[in-house]
Structures are given as C-alpha cells and as structure tokens.
PDB file of C-alpha atoms in Angstrom:
ATOM      1  CA  UNK A 273     139.630  73.727 145.338  1.00  0.00           C
ATOM      2  CA  UNK A 274     142.266  76.269 146.774  1.00  0.00           C
ATOM      3  CA  UNK A 275     142.939  76.945 143.148  1.00  0.00           C
ATOM      4  CA  UNK A 276     139.752  77.482 142.171  1.00  0.00           C
ATOM      5  CA  UNK A 277     138.905  79.544 145.266  1.00  0.00           C
ATOM      6  CA  UNK A 278     142.073  81.705 144.051  1.00  0.00           C
ATOM      7  CA  UNK A 279     140.629  82.126 140.845  1.00  0.00           C
ATOM      8  CA  UNK A 280     137.564  83.610 142.115  1.00  0.00           C
ATOM      9  CA  UNK A 281     139.072  85.742 144.096  1.00  0.00           C
ATOM     10  CA  UNK A 282     141.280  87.141 141.287  1.00  0.00           C
ATOM     11  CA  UNK A 283     138.303  87.646 138.907  1.00  0.00           C
ATOM     12  CA  UNK A 284     136.444  89.423 141.789  1.00  0.00           C
ATOM     13  CA  UNK A 285     139.359  91.511 142.332  1.00  0.00           C
ATOM     14  CA  UNK A 286     139.307  92.440 138.657  1.00  0.00           C
ATOM     15  CA  UNK A 287     135.786  93.239 138.559  1.00  0.00           C
ATOM     16  CA  UNK A 288     136.311  95.675 141.434  1.00  0.00           C
ATOM     17  CA  UNK A 289     137.743  99.009 140.991  1.00  0.00           C
ATOM     18  CA  UNK A 290     138.917  99.218 144.788  1.00  0.00           C
ATOM     19  CA  UNK A 291     140.358  97.163 147.001  1.00  0.00           C
ATOM     20  CA  UNK A 292     138.121  94.874 149.223  1.00  0.00           C
ATOM     21  CA  UNK A 293     139.146  93.961 152.779  1.00  0.00           C
ATOM     22  CA  UNK A 294     137.902  90.907 154.034  1.00  0.00           C
ATOM     23  CA  UNK A 295     136.388  87.679 152.770  1.00  0.00           C
ATOM     24  CA  UNK A 296     134.977  87.756 149.082  1.00  0.00           C
ATOM     25  CA  UNK A 297     131.706  85.547 148.720  1.00  0.00           C
ATOM     26  CA  UNK A 298     130.304  84.630 145.740  1.00  0.00           C
ATOM     27  CA  UNK A 299     127.206  86.044 146.342  1.00  0.00           C
ATOM     28  CA  UNK A 300     128.794  89.490 146.022  1.00  0.00           C
ATOM     29  CA  UNK A 301     129.230  88.838 142.321  1.00  0.00           C
ATOM     30  CA  UNK A 302     125.416  89.058 142.191  1.00  0.00           C
ATOM     31  CA  UNK A 303     125.049  91.909 143.779  1.00  0.00           C
ATOM     32  CA  UNK A 304     124.501  95.117 141.419  1.00  0.00           C
ATOM     33  CA  UNK A 305     125.312  97.676 144.250  1.00  0.00           C
ATOM     34  CA  UNK A 306     128.757  96.309 144.922  1.00  0.00           C
ATOM     35  CA  UNK A 307     129.814  95.349 141.113  1.00  0.00           C
ATOM     36  CA  UNK A 308     131.678  98.140 139.907  1.00  0.00           C
ATOM     37  CA  UNK A 309     132.653  98.635 135.996  1.00  0.00           C
ATOM     38  CA  UNK A 310     136.584  97.860 135.512  1.00  0.00           C
ATOM     39  CA  UNK A 311     138.368 100.501 133.438  1.00  0.00           C
ATOM     40  CA  UNK A 312     137.660 100.447 129.770  1.00  0.00           C
ATOM     41  CA  UNK A 313     135.069  97.720 130.403  1.00  0.00           C
ATOM     42  CA  UNK A 314     131.286  97.703 130.224  1.00  0.00           C
ATOM     43  CA  UNK A 315     129.834  96.618 133.861  1.00  0.00           C
ATOM     44  CA  UNK A 316     128.409  92.934 134.374  1.00  0.00           C
ATOM     45  CA  UNK A 317     125.007  92.167 135.411  1.00  0.00           C
ATOM     46  CA  UNK A 318     125.720  89.980 138.125  1.00  0.00           C
ATOM     47  CA  UNK A 319     124.067  87.049 136.337  1.00  0.00           C
ATOM     48  CA  UNK A 320     125.757  83.578 136.116  1.00  0.00           C
ATOM     49  CA  UNK A 321     126.388  82.618 132.743  1.00  0.00           C
ATOM     50  CA  UNK A 322     126.330  79.095 131.064  1.00  0.00           C
ATOM     51  CA  UNK A 323     129.688  77.057 130.277  1.00  0.00           C
ATOM     52  CA  UNK A 324     131.357  76.924 127.129  1.00  0.00           C
ATOM     53  CA  UNK A 325     129.636  73.870 125.801  1.00  0.00           C
ATOM     54  CA  UNK A 326     126.360  75.438 126.057  1.00  0.00           C
ATOM     55  CA  UNK A 327     124.304  76.003 122.723  1.00  0.00           C
ATOM     56  CA  UNK A 328     121.907  79.139 122.694  1.00  0.00           C
ATOM     57  CA  UNK A 329     118.526  78.397 121.148  1.00  0.00           C
ATOM     58  CA  UNK A 330     115.924  75.936 120.724  1.00  0.00           C
ATOM     59  CA  UNK A 331     116.766  73.024 119.455  1.00  0.00           C
ATOM     60  CA  UNK A 332     114.715  71.098 116.409  1.00  0.00           C
ATOM     61  CA  UNK A 333     113.580  67.773 117.403  1.00  0.00           C
ATOM     62  CA  UNK A 334     111.783  69.641 120.407  1.00  0.00           C
ATOM     63  CA  UNK A 335     109.671  72.154 118.175  1.00  0.00           C
ATOM     64  CA  UNK A 336     107.343  69.167 116.721  1.00  0.00           C
ATOM     65  CA  UNK A 337     103.880  71.001 117.443  1.00  0.00           C
ATOM     66  CA  UNK A 338     103.319  71.754 113.664  1.00  0.00           C
ATOM     67  CA  UNK A 339     102.545  75.762 115.196  1.00  0.00           C
ATOM     68  CA  UNK A 340     104.007  78.793 113.808  1.00  0.00           C
ATOM     69  CA  UNK A 341     107.375  78.637 115.392  1.00  0.00           C
ATOM     70  CA  UNK A 342     108.100  74.889 113.407  1.00  0.00           C
ATOM     71  CA  UNK A 343     107.262  77.117 110.903  1.00  0.00           C
ATOM     72  CA  UNK A 344     109.780  80.086 111.411  1.00  0.00           C
ATOM     73  CA  UNK A 345     112.308  77.968 113.191  1.00  0.00           C
ATOM     74  CA  UNK A 346     112.491  75.629 109.837  1.00  0.00           C
ATOM     75  CA  UNK A 347     113.630  75.411 106.584  1.00  0.00           C
ATOM     76  CA  UNK A 348     111.257  72.992 104.815  1.00  0.00           C
ATOM     77  CA  UNK A 349     109.936  74.592 101.859  1.00  0.00           C
ATOM     78  CA  UNK A 350     107.080  73.220  99.770  1.00  0.00           C
ATOM     79  CA  UNK A 351     108.802  72.392  96.333  1.00  0.00           C
ATOM     80  CA  UNK A 352     107.210  73.758  93.119  1.00  0.00           C
ATOM     81  CA  UNK A 353     106.101  72.319  90.449  1.00  0.00           C
ATOM     82  CA  UNK A 354     107.912  73.128  87.489  1.00  0.00           C
ATOM     83  CA  UNK A 355     106.235  73.625  84.151  1.00  0.00           C
ATOM     84  CA  UNK A 356     108.296  71.971  81.038  1.00  0.00           C
ATOM     85  CA  UNK A 357     107.860  72.582  78.014  1.00  0.00           C
ATOM     86  CA  UNK A 358     106.601  69.448  76.306  1.00  0.00           C
ATOM     87  CA  UNK A 359     108.094  68.771  72.810  1.00  0.00           C
ATOM     88  CA  UNK A 360     106.103  66.946  70.212  1.00  0.00           C
ATOM     89  CA  UNK A 361     107.318  63.978  68.425  1.00  0.00           C
ATOM     90  CA  UNK A 362     107.108  64.866  64.776  1.00  0.00           C
ATOM     91  CA  UNK A 363     108.731  61.535  64.141  1.00  0.00           C
ATOM     92  CA  UNK A 364     105.822  59.390  65.399  1.00  0.00           C
ATOM     93  CA  UNK A 365     103.046  61.983  64.455  1.00  0.00           C
ATOM     94  CA  UNK A 366     104.054  61.913  61.013  1.00  0.00           C
ATOM     95  CA  UNK A 367     104.276  58.271  60.588  1.00  0.00           C
ATOM     96  CA  UNK A 368     100.932  57.760  62.255  1.00  0.00           C
ATOM     97  CA  UNK A 369      99.620  60.272  60.139  1.00  0.00           C
ATOM     98  CA  UNK A 370     100.939  58.583  56.813  1.00  0.00           C
ATOM     99  CA  UNK A 371      99.435  55.210  57.972  1.00  0.00           C
ATOM    100  CA  UNK A 372      96.236  57.049  58.333  1.00  0.00           C
ATOM    101  CA  UNK A 373      95.998  58.515  55.320  1.00  0.00           C
ATOM    102  CA  UNK A 374      96.880  61.740  55.613  1.00  0.00           C
ATOM    103  CA  UNK A 375      99.450  63.326  53.020  1.00  0.00           C
ATOM    104  CA  UNK A 376      98.820  67.071  52.570  1.00  0.00           C
ATOM    105  CA  UNK A 377     100.365  69.719  54.349  1.00  0.00           C
ATOM    106  CA  UNK A 378      97.198  70.880  55.626  1.00  0.00           C
ATOM    107  CA  UNK A 379      95.995  67.642  56.989  1.00  0.00           C
ATOM    108  CA  UNK A 380      99.353  67.183  58.833  1.00  0.00           C
ATOM    109  CA  UNK A 381      99.033  70.235  60.378  1.00  0.00           C
ATOM    110  CA  UNK A 382      95.579  69.544  61.743  1.00  0.00           C
ATOM    111  CA  UNK A 383      96.244  66.147  62.666  1.00  0.00           C
ATOM    112  CA  UNK A 384      99.404  67.781  64.438  1.00  0.00           C
ATOM    113  CA  UNK A 385      96.889  70.134  66.233  1.00  0.00           C
ATOM    114  CA  UNK A 386      94.517  67.404  67.416  1.00  0.00           C
ATOM    115  CA  UNK A 387      96.572  64.487  68.480  1.00  0.00           C
ATOM    116  CA  UNK A 388     100.096  65.949  69.469  1.00  0.00           C
ATOM    117  CA  UNK A 389      98.536  68.594  71.584  1.00  0.00           C
ATOM    118  CA  UNK A 390      96.430  65.837  73.299  1.00  0.00           C
ATOM    119  CA  UNK A 391      99.410  63.277  73.819  1.00  0.00           C
ATOM    120  CA  UNK A 392     101.778  66.255  75.160  1.00  0.00           C
ATOM    121  CA  UNK A 393      98.809  67.324  77.632  1.00  0.00           C
ATOM    122  CA  UNK A 394      98.557  63.603  79.083  1.00  0.00           C
ATOM    123  CA  UNK A 395     102.065  62.973  79.482  1.00  0.00           C
ATOM    124  CA  UNK A 396     102.220  66.966  81.897  1.00  0.00           C
ATOM    125  CA  UNK A 397      98.940  65.883  83.272  1.00  0.00           C
ATOM    126  CA  UNK A 398     100.429  62.570  84.445  1.00  0.00           C
ATOM    127  CA  UNK A 399     103.822  64.057  85.797  1.00  0.00           C
ATOM    128  CA  UNK A 400     102.167  66.727  87.645  1.00  0.00           C
ATOM    129  CA  UNK A 401      99.492  66.586  89.329  1.00  0.00           C
ATOM    130  CA  UNK A 402      97.065  69.476  91.516  1.00  0.00           C
ATOM    131  CA  UNK A 403      99.119  71.928  89.408  1.00  0.00           C
ATOM    132  CA  UNK A 404      98.227  75.014  87.593  1.00  0.00           C
ATOM    133  CA  UNK A 405      95.119  75.491  84.952  1.00  0.00           C
ATOM    134  CA  UNK A 406      96.914  75.333  81.936  1.00  0.00           C
ATOM    135  CA  UNK A 407      95.476  77.476  78.691  1.00  0.00           C
ATOM    136  CA  UNK A 408      92.954  75.499  76.374  1.00  0.00           C
ATOM    137  CA  UNK A 409      94.857  73.835  73.274  1.00  0.00           C
ATOM    138  CA  UNK A 410      94.745  76.079  70.306  1.00  0.00           C
ATOM    139  CA  UNK A 411      91.902  75.618  67.675  1.00  0.00           C
ATOM    140  CA  UNK A 412      93.364  74.148  64.276  1.00  0.00           C
ATOM    141  CA  UNK A 413      92.841  76.892  60.984  1.00  0.00           C
ATOM    142  CA  UNK A 414      92.284  79.813  63.188  1.00  0.00           C
ATOM    143  CA  UNK A 415      93.610  83.269  62.374  1.00  0.00           C
ATOM    144  CA  UNK A 416      94.207  85.650  64.677  1.00  0.00           C
ATOM    145  CA  UNK A 417      93.840  89.229  64.412  1.00  0.00           C
ATOM    146  CA  UNK A 418      91.017  91.391  61.971  1.00  0.00           C
ATOM    147  CA  UNK A 419      90.496  90.295  58.830  1.00  0.00           C
ATOM    148  CA  UNK A 420      91.336  92.018  55.623  1.00  0.00           C
ATOM    149  CA  UNK A 421      88.431  93.437  53.675  1.00  0.00           C
ATOM    150  CA  UNK A 422      87.279  92.005  50.640  1.00  0.00           C
ATOM    151  CA  UNK A 423      88.768  93.027  47.182  1.00  0.00           C
ATOM    152  CA  UNK A 424      86.876  95.832  45.074  1.00  0.00           C
ATOM    153  CA  UNK A 425      85.799  94.633  42.315  1.00  0.00           C
ATOM    154  CA  UNK A 426      87.542  96.149  38.770  1.00  0.00           C
ATOM    155  CA  UNK A 427      84.541  97.456  36.952  1.00  0.00           C
ATOM    156  CA  UNK A 428      83.311  99.379  40.050  1.00  0.00           C
ATOM    157  CA  UNK A 429      86.572 100.930  40.110  1.00  0.00           C
ATOM    158  CA  UNK A 430      86.729 101.889  36.437  1.00  0.00           C
ATOM    159  CA  UNK A 431      82.956 103.104  36.198  1.00  0.00           C
ATOM    160  CA  UNK A 432      83.792 105.302  39.259  1.00  0.00           C
ATOM    161  CA  UNK A 433      80.606 104.073  40.886  1.00  0.00           C
ATOM    162  CA  UNK A 434      81.857 104.770  43.972  1.00  0.00           C
ATOM    163  CA  UNK A 435      82.255 108.090  43.452  1.00  0.00           C
ATOM    164  CA  UNK A 436      78.639 108.570  42.251  1.00  0.00           C
ATOM    165  CA  UNK A 437      77.571 106.763  45.346  1.00  0.00           C
ATOM    166  CA  UNK A 438      79.265 108.797  47.491  1.00  0.00           C
ATOM    167  CA  UNK A 439      78.277 112.382  45.891  1.00  0.00           C
ATOM    168  CA  UNK A 440      74.431 110.577  46.088  1.00  0.00           C
ATOM    169  CA  UNK A 441      74.983 110.298  49.784  1.00  0.00           C
ATOM    170  CA  UNK A 442      76.245 113.822  50.626  1.00  0.00           C
ATOM    171  CA  UNK A 443      73.331 115.133  48.795  1.00  0.00           C
ATOM    172  CA  UNK A 444      70.844 113.369  50.178  1.00  0.00           C
ATOM    173  CA  UNK A 445      72.203 114.233  53.661  1.00  0.00           C
ATOM    174  CA  UNK A 446      72.030 117.931  52.915  1.00  0.00           C
ATOM    175  CA  UNK A 447      68.341 117.779  51.497  1.00  0.00           C
ATOM    176  CA  UNK A 448      67.417 115.740  55.085  1.00  0.00           C
ATOM    177  CA  UNK A 449      69.264 118.053  57.039  1.00  0.00           C
ATOM    178  CA  UNK A 450      67.455 121.160  55.249  1.00  0.00           C
ATOM    179  CA  UNK A 451      63.965 119.300  56.057  1.00  0.00           C
ATOM    180  CA  UNK A 452      64.525 118.811  59.169  1.00  0.00           C
ATOM    181  CA  UNK A 453      66.457 122.246  60.736  1.00  0.00           C
ATOM    182  CA  UNK A 454      65.805 122.082  64.412  1.00  0.00           C
ATOM    183  CA  UNK A 455      64.825 125.843  65.402  1.00  0.00           C
ATOM    184  CA  UNK A 456      66.356 127.106  67.851  1.00  0.00           C
ATOM    185  CA  UNK A 457      63.948 127.279  71.221  1.00  0.00           C
ATOM    186  CA  UNK A 458      63.515 129.739  73.553  1.00  0.00           C
ATOM    187  CA  UNK A 459      66.532 130.607  75.809  1.00  0.00           C
ATOM    188  CA  UNK A 460      65.985 129.788  79.245  1.00  0.00           C
ATOM    189  CA  UNK A 461      65.669 132.699  81.823  1.00  0.00           C
ATOM    190  CA  UNK A 462      68.317 133.151  84.336  1.00  0.00           C
ATOM    191  CA  UNK A 463      68.510 135.475  87.514  1.00  0.00           C
ATOM    192  CA  UNK A 464      69.803 138.387  85.232  1.00  0.00           C
ATOM    193  CA  UNK A 465      66.838 138.262  82.504  1.00  0.00           C
ATOM    194  CA  UNK A 466      64.094 138.085  85.358  1.00  0.00           C
ATOM    195  CA  UNK A 467      65.802 141.559  87.066  1.00  0.00           C
ATOM    196  CA  UNK A 468      65.871 143.019  84.093  1.00  0.00           C
ATOM    197  CA  UNK A 469      62.126 142.226  83.285  1.00  0.00           C
ATOM    198  CA  UNK A 470      60.782 142.716  86.821  1.00  0.00           C
ATOM    199  CA  UNK A 471      62.457 145.771  88.455  1.00  0.00           C
ATOM    200  CA  UNK A 472      61.548 145.510  91.949  1.00  0.00           C
ATOM    201  CA  UNK A 473      60.073 148.552  93.786  1.00  0.00           C
ATOM    202  CA  UNK A 474      62.360 150.518  96.259  1.00  0.00           C
ATOM    203  CA  UNK A 475      61.236 149.954  99.855  1.00  0.00           C
ATOM    204  CA  UNK A 476      60.258 153.001 101.381  1.00  0.00           C
ATOM    205  CA  UNK A 477      61.207 152.623 105.216  1.00  0.00           C
ATOM    206  CA  UNK A 478      59.165 155.236 107.490  1.00  0.00           C
ATOM    207  CA  UNK A 479      61.001 156.430 110.968  1.00  0.00           C
ATOM    208  CA  UNK A 480      60.047 154.570 113.941  1.00  0.00           C
ATOM    209  CA  UNK A 481      57.786 156.416 116.028  1.00  0.00           C
ATOM    210  CA  UNK A 482      55.740 155.137 119.269  1.00  0.00           C
ATOM    211  CA  UNK A 483      51.766 155.329 119.204  1.00  0.00           C
ATOM    212  CA  UNK A 484      51.939 156.742 122.488  1.00  0.00           C
ATOM    213  CA  UNK A 485      54.073 159.774 121.447  1.00  0.00           C
ATOM    214  CA  UNK A 486      52.270 160.374 117.663  1.00  0.00           C
ATOM    215  CA  UNK A 487      49.493 162.778 118.596  1.00  0.00           C
ATOM    216  CA  UNK A 488      51.645 164.915 121.401  1.00  0.00           C
ATOM    217  CA  UNK A 489      51.823 168.427 119.788  1.00  0.00           C
ATOM    218  CA  UNK A 490      55.520 170.578 119.957  1.00  0.00           C
ATOM    219  CA  UNK A 491      56.578 171.744 123.069  1.00  0.00           C
ATOM    220  CA  UNK A 492      57.973 174.395 121.795  1.00  0.00           C
ATOM    221  CA  UNK A 493      56.763 176.828 119.028  1.00  0.00           C
ATOM    222  CA  UNK A 494      58.917 179.746 117.857  1.00  0.00           C
ATOM    223  CA  UNK A 495      56.986 181.176 115.001  1.00  0.00           C
ATOM    224  CA  UNK A 496      54.334 183.608 115.465  1.00  0.00           C
ATOM    225  CA  UNK A 497      51.534 181.969 113.631  1.00  0.00           C
ATOM    226  CA  UNK A 498      51.666 179.579 110.722  1.00  0.00           C
ATOM    227  CA  UNK A 499      52.299 181.998 107.964  1.00  0.00           C
ATOM    228  CA  UNK A 500      55.802 182.719 109.586  1.00  0.00           C
ATOM    229  CA  UNK A 501      56.303 179.027 109.538  1.00  0.00           C
ATOM    230  CA  UNK A 502      55.666 178.481 105.886  1.00  0.00           C
ATOM    231  CA  UNK A 503      57.727 181.808 105.056  1.00  0.00           C
ATOM    232  CA  UNK A 504      60.719 180.386 107.010  1.00  0.00           C
ATOM    233  CA  UNK A 505      60.632 176.459 105.335  1.00  0.00           C
ATOM    234  CA  UNK A 506      60.169 178.472 102.016  1.00  0.00           C
ATOM    235  CA  UNK A 507      63.526 180.146 102.407  1.00  0.00           C
ATOM    236  CA  UNK A 508      64.562 177.158 103.932  1.00  0.00           C
ATOM    237  CA  UNK A 509      64.056 175.134 100.747  1.00  0.00           C
ATOM    238  CA  UNK A 510      65.239 177.537  98.193  1.00  0.00           C
ATOM    239  CA  UNK A 511      68.875 177.840 100.094  1.00  0.00           C
ATOM    240  CA  UNK A 512      69.120 173.945  99.629  1.00  0.00           C
ATOM    241  CA  UNK A 513      70.124 174.132  96.522  1.00  0.00           C
ATOM    242  CA  UNK A 514      73.163 176.873  97.052  1.00  0.00           C
ATOM    243  CA  UNK A 515      74.368 174.544  99.926  1.00  0.00           C
ATOM    244  CA  UNK A 516      73.979 171.123  98.347  1.00  0.00           C
ATOM    245  CA  UNK A 517      74.700 171.880  94.820  1.00  0.00           C
ATOM    246  CA  UNK A 518      71.451 171.093  92.883  1.00  0.00           C
ATOM    247  CA  UNK A 519      68.290 172.390  92.099  1.00  0.00           C
ATOM    248  CA  UNK A 520      66.193 173.220  94.911  1.00  0.00           C
ATOM    249  CA  UNK A 521      62.680 171.045  95.339  1.00  0.00           C
ATOM    250  CA  UNK A 522      59.387 172.855  94.667  1.00  0.00           C
ATOM    251  CA  UNK A 523      57.482 174.330  97.518  1.00  0.00           C
ATOM    252  CA  UNK A 524      54.529 171.799  98.521  1.00  0.00           C
ATOM    253  CA  UNK A 525      53.556 173.804 101.771  1.00  0.00           C
TER     254      UNK A 525
END
C-alpha cells in the first residue's frame, strides 16, 4: 500500500511543474485548476483512463439489432451471382442431330441454335436463381445489318435505259416547275415602310396663356399710332435676315 502511494506521489510531482507542499490527494489529479502542463508535454484533462487490458470500441456480439449500426460495423457482403459463360457440348449435339436425321451444315447449325441454347439456358437458370434477366436467344438464319442492293440487269445497263429514264425525269421536273412557278407575294410592310407612306404632320404647340389674361390690353404702348408700330415692325423684319444669315420673311401686316 505504501509503495502504491509513493508511485502516485511521484506521478503527481511529474504532472506538476512547481513543487507541492503538504499531502497530495487523488482528487487533485482531477482538478483542471491544479493540473499543469509538464515541460515538453501536453496538459492532461484529469480524466481517468481504463487499464491496458481494455479494448476500445463496440463488440460484434452486442450489435444484433439488424439496423444501421450493424451494417456499418460488419463486413457481411451479399455475394454476387457470377455469370459464367456456358459452353455448348458440340459432341452430344452432333450425335443427337445425326440420330434425328440432320446431316447438312445448315440443319446442324439450326439444331445447335435451337437445342443448344435452350439447354445452356436451363443449366444457367438452375445454377443462378433470382439473377439478372438475360438477353433473348439469337434466332437462326438471321443476318444483322443493311441488306445489299439487288444486282442490276445487264440488258438495262447495255441499253442505257437508266440514263434515258433519268433524262426524262429531269425534263418532267423542269416542266412541272415552270407550270407551278410560285409568284412572289406581297412584301409585308414594316414600320419603316409605313412611316415613308404616311408621314405624320408636325404638331404645332401654342404657348400657354391663362384665360383671365387673354383680353388684357398692353400696359405700355411706346408707339404714337398703329402706323408707327407697323413701320417699326417692318424695319425689324428687314434686318432679320442680316442678323440670322437668311432671307427675311415677307411683310404680312
């Protein structure tokens, strides 16, 4: 007992930089205000750690609820169905074909496609249950792609019948185009054409004058009589062209 206390005191002294006086209690190791960081090491948090025989984590036996935790903590992977290529037994197929009376290569090929594919599919379906859907069997005597153009007769090639036929088609197309020639319709009018045809009249804006002052005579008249006023206005209009650089307007007074 005394030996364990001595070890504890030594650890406490190592964890504290400054020397401690008095009794060193175990609660002092859990107080973050008393714990100091040793030289060159990080300061501890004062938490008690389990012994060296403790294993961190969750045991596999405890996770048995079948939820997300079990899926993430286990390595149980669903095995995939390996689609192995099924080879045909040509020896048995040829023997059965000969017994059935099939001798020619075309008959043997058709028999292999019909009977051999069916047997291989039955074996594969017996081995792999619930697998992915497989493509349908290939039909015999089927050639994939574009069919070739039939051969042209030699008599038509020697007599230039194709050239004469092409010339007749071209001439008929030209005559039909001349008969049904489309006449150009009326061009749709736009804003520019409408503005060219219908020019808008200028808007004459008269100066605004209040109605209560429209009949008020002038307060000051510097001319002696209307004749003097007319002569002064005529003189002003005659000098208007000299000042403005253009011909003076005619006298309308």
